[in-house]
XYZ file of C-alpha atoms in Angstrom:
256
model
C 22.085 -11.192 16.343
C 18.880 -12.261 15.553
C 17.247 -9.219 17.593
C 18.697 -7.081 15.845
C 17.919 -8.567 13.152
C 13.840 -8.532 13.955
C 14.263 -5.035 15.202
C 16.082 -3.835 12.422
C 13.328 -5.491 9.948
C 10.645 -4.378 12.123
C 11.639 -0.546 11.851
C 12.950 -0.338 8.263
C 9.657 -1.775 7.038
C 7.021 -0.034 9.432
C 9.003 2.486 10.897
C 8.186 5.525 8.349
C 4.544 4.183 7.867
C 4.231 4.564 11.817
C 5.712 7.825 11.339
C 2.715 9.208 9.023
C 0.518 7.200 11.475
C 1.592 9.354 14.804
C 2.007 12.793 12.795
C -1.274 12.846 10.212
C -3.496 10.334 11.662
C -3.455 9.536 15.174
C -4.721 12.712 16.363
C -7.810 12.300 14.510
C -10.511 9.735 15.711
C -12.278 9.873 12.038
C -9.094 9.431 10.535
C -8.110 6.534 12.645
C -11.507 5.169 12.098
C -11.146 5.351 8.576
C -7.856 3.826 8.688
C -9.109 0.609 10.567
C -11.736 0.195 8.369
C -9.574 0.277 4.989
C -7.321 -2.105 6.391
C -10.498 -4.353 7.302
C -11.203 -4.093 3.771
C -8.604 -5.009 2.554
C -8.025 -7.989 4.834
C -11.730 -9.262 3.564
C -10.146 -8.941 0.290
C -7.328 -11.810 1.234
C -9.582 -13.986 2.805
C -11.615 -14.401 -0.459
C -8.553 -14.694 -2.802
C -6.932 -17.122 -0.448
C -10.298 -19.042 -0.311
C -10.395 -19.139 -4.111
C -6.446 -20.243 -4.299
C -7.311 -23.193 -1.466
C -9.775 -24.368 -3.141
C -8.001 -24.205 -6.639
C -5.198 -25.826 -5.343
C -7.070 -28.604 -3.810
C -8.605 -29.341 -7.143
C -5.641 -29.625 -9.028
C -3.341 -32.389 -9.227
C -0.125 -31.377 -6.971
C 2.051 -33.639 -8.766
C 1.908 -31.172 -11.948
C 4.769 -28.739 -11.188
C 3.548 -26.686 -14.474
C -0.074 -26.438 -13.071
C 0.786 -25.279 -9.493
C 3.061 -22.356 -11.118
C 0.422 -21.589 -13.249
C -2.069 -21.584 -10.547
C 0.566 -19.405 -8.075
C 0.564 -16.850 -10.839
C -3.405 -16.548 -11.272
C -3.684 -16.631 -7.574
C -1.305 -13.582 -7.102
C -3.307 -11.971 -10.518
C -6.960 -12.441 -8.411
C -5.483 -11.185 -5.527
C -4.263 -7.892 -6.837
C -7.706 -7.597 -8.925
C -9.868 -8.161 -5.670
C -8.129 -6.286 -3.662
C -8.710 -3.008 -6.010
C -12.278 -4.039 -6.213
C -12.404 -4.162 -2.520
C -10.570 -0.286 -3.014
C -13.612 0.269 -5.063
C -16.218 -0.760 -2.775
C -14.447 1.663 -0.060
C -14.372 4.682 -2.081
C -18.355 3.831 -2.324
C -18.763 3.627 1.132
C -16.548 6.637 2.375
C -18.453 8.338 -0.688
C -21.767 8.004 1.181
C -19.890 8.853 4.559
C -19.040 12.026 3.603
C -22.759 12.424 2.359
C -24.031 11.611 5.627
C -21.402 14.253 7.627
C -22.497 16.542 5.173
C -26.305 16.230 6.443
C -25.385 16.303 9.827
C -22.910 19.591 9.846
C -24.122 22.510 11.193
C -22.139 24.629 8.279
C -23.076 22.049 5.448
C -19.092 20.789 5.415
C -17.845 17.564 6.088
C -15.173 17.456 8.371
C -12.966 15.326 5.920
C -12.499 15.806 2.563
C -12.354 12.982 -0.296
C -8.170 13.435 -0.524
C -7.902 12.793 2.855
C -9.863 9.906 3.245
C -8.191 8.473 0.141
C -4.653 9.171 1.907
C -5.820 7.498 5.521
C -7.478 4.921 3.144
C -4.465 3.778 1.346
C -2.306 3.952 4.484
C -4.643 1.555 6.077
C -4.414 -0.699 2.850
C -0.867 -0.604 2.990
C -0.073 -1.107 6.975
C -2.385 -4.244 6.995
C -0.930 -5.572 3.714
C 2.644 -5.048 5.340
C 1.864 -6.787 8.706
C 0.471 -9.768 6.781
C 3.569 -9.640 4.578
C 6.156 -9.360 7.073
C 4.653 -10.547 10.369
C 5.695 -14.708 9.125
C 9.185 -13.508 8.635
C 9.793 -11.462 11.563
C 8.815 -14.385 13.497
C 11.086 -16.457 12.101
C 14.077 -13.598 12.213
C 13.911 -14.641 15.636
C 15.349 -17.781 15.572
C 16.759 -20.682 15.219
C 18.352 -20.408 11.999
C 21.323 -18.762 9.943
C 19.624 -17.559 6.599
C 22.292 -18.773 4.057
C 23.598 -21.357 5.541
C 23.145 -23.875 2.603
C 23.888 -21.344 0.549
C 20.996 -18.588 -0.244
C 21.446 -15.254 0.228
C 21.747 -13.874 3.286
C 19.674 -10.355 2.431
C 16.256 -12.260 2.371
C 15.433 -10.617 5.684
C 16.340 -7.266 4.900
C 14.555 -7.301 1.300
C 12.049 -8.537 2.256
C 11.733 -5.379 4.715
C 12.098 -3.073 2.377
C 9.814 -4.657 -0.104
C 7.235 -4.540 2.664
C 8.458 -0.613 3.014
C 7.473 0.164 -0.584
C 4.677 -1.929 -0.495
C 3.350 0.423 2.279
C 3.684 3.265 0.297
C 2.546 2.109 -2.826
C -0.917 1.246 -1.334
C -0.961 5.080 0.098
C -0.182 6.587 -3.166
C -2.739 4.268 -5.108
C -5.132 5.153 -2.714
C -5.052 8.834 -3.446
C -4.843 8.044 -7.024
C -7.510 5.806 -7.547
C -10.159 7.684 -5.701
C -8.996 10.805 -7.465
C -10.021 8.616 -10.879
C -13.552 7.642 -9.018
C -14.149 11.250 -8.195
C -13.656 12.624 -11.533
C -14.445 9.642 -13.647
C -10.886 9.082 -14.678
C -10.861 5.700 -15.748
C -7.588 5.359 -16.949
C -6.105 6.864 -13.632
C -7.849 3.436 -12.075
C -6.468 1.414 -15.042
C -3.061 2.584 -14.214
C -3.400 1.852 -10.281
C -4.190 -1.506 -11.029
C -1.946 -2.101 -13.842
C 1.041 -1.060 -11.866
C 0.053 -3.444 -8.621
C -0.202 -6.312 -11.374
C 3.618 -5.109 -12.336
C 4.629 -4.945 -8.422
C 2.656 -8.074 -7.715
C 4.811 -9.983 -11.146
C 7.672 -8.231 -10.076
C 8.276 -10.622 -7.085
C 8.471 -13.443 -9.315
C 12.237 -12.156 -9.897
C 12.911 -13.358 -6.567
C 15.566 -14.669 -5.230
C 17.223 -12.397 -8.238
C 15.818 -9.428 -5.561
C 17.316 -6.688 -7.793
C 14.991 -7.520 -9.941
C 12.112 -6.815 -7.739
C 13.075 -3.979 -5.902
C 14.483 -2.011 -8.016
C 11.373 -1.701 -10.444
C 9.428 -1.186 -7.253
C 11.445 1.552 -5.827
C 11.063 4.004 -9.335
C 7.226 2.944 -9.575
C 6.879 4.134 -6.141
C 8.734 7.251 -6.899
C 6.499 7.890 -10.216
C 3.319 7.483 -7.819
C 4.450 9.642 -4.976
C 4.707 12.427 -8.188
C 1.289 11.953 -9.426
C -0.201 11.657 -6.463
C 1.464 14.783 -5.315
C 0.416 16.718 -7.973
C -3.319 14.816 -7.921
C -3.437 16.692 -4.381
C -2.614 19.947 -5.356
C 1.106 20.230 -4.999
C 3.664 21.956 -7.073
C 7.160 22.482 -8.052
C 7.279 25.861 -6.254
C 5.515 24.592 -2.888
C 8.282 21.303 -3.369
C 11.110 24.066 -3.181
C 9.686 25.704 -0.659
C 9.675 22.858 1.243
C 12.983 21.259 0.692
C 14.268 25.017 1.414
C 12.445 24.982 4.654
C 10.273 28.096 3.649
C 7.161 28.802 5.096
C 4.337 29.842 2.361
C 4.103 32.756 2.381
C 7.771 33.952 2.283
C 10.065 34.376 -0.829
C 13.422 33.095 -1.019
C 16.640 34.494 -0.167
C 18.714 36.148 -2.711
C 21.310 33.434 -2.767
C 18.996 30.352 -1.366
């Protein structure tokens, strides 16, 4: 049971992430490079939040229950900010990338354009996020254990899996989102990336109540994956084409 409980967990939460790995990135070393380094990024990000909470925590008093909740809450608050100004400092970085493929080009093009770095980007963000979110509790899916047995629900696993799911793709869609509000000095595009990680971040506060959390997450994730689809160029008509398995250029069946 509990194999199939870490295998289940395992594919649910990186199975479709792996999927946009092997079909849009892996056949691309600059995309794979890109990806590595985003996730480095971000995982520079943690360890300087989680040095700020360690020391914060060790000078506080640990007795005060009040204080420690108050300090879990900034800690999860710095985190998110950091990790968006670690976003930042990427989109700088890939921004004088693509100024240095430029130069080198024999046609004067870079090989990558700013979308797709910000998609490879944010799907770097998001896989490293997930493995550091998930990698504790598939370890302990494993055994010993019954989760519940005093009691608790028995779902934590398999929320927890899907939280780390959405989580994925929230950090792909903010990635296209927020360097789309870098590259045309949208501000409030930025704002709402950061203020809508804040909400995700809060949202697991709900927990054990996990309706709470995932829920909320699950229609913010939708609302991103629309804006960010229509950030990139996409439409209503190229959506229908899609779902009606149309290529391009052809026009639909009478009937369709």
């Amino acid at each position: 049971m509990t194999l199939a409980v870490f295998f289940g967990c395992t594919f649910i939460a990186f199975g479709p992430a792996f999927s946009l790995f092997i079909f849009t990135i892996a056949r691309d070393p600059l995309r794979i490079i890109i990806l590595i380094a985003g996730a480095f990024f971000w995982l520079v990000s943690l360890l300087l939040s989680s040095l700020i909470w360690f020391i914060a925590v060790k000078a506080s008093n640990p007795q005060d229950e009040q204080l420690q909740k108050g300090l879990l809450i900034f800690g999860v608050m710095f985190s998110v900010l950091l990790q968006e100004a670690f976003r930042f400092l990427y989109y700088k970085l890939l921004r004088k990338a693509i100024e240095g493929l430029v130069a080198l080009s024999e046609d004067g093009c870079s090989p990558i354009s700013i979308q797709q770095m910000a998609y490879v980007a944010g799907v770097g963000f998001g896989l490293m996020s997930g493995a550091f979110s998930m990698i504790n509790l598939l370890a302990d899916s494993l055994g010993p254990g019954t989760v519940g047995i005093h009691g608790d629900s028995q779902l934590y696993f398999l929320t927890s899996a899907f939280m780390t799911m959405v989580l994925i793709f929230l950090h792909t869609f903010w990635g296209i989102l927020f360097f789309h509000g870098c590259e045309h000095r949208r501000w409030w595009e930025i704002a709402a990336v950061v203020i809508m990680h804040l909400t995700v971040s809060g949202l697991s506060f709900c927990n054990p109540l996990y309706v709470g959390s995932l829920v909320p997450s699950y229609l913010l994730m939708v609302g991103a994956a629309a804006w960010a689809y229509l950030l990139s160029g996409g439409s209503a008509q190229n959506l229908r084409r899609f779902l009606l398995c149309l290529r391009s250029g052809a026009s639909p069946q009478p009937g369709s």
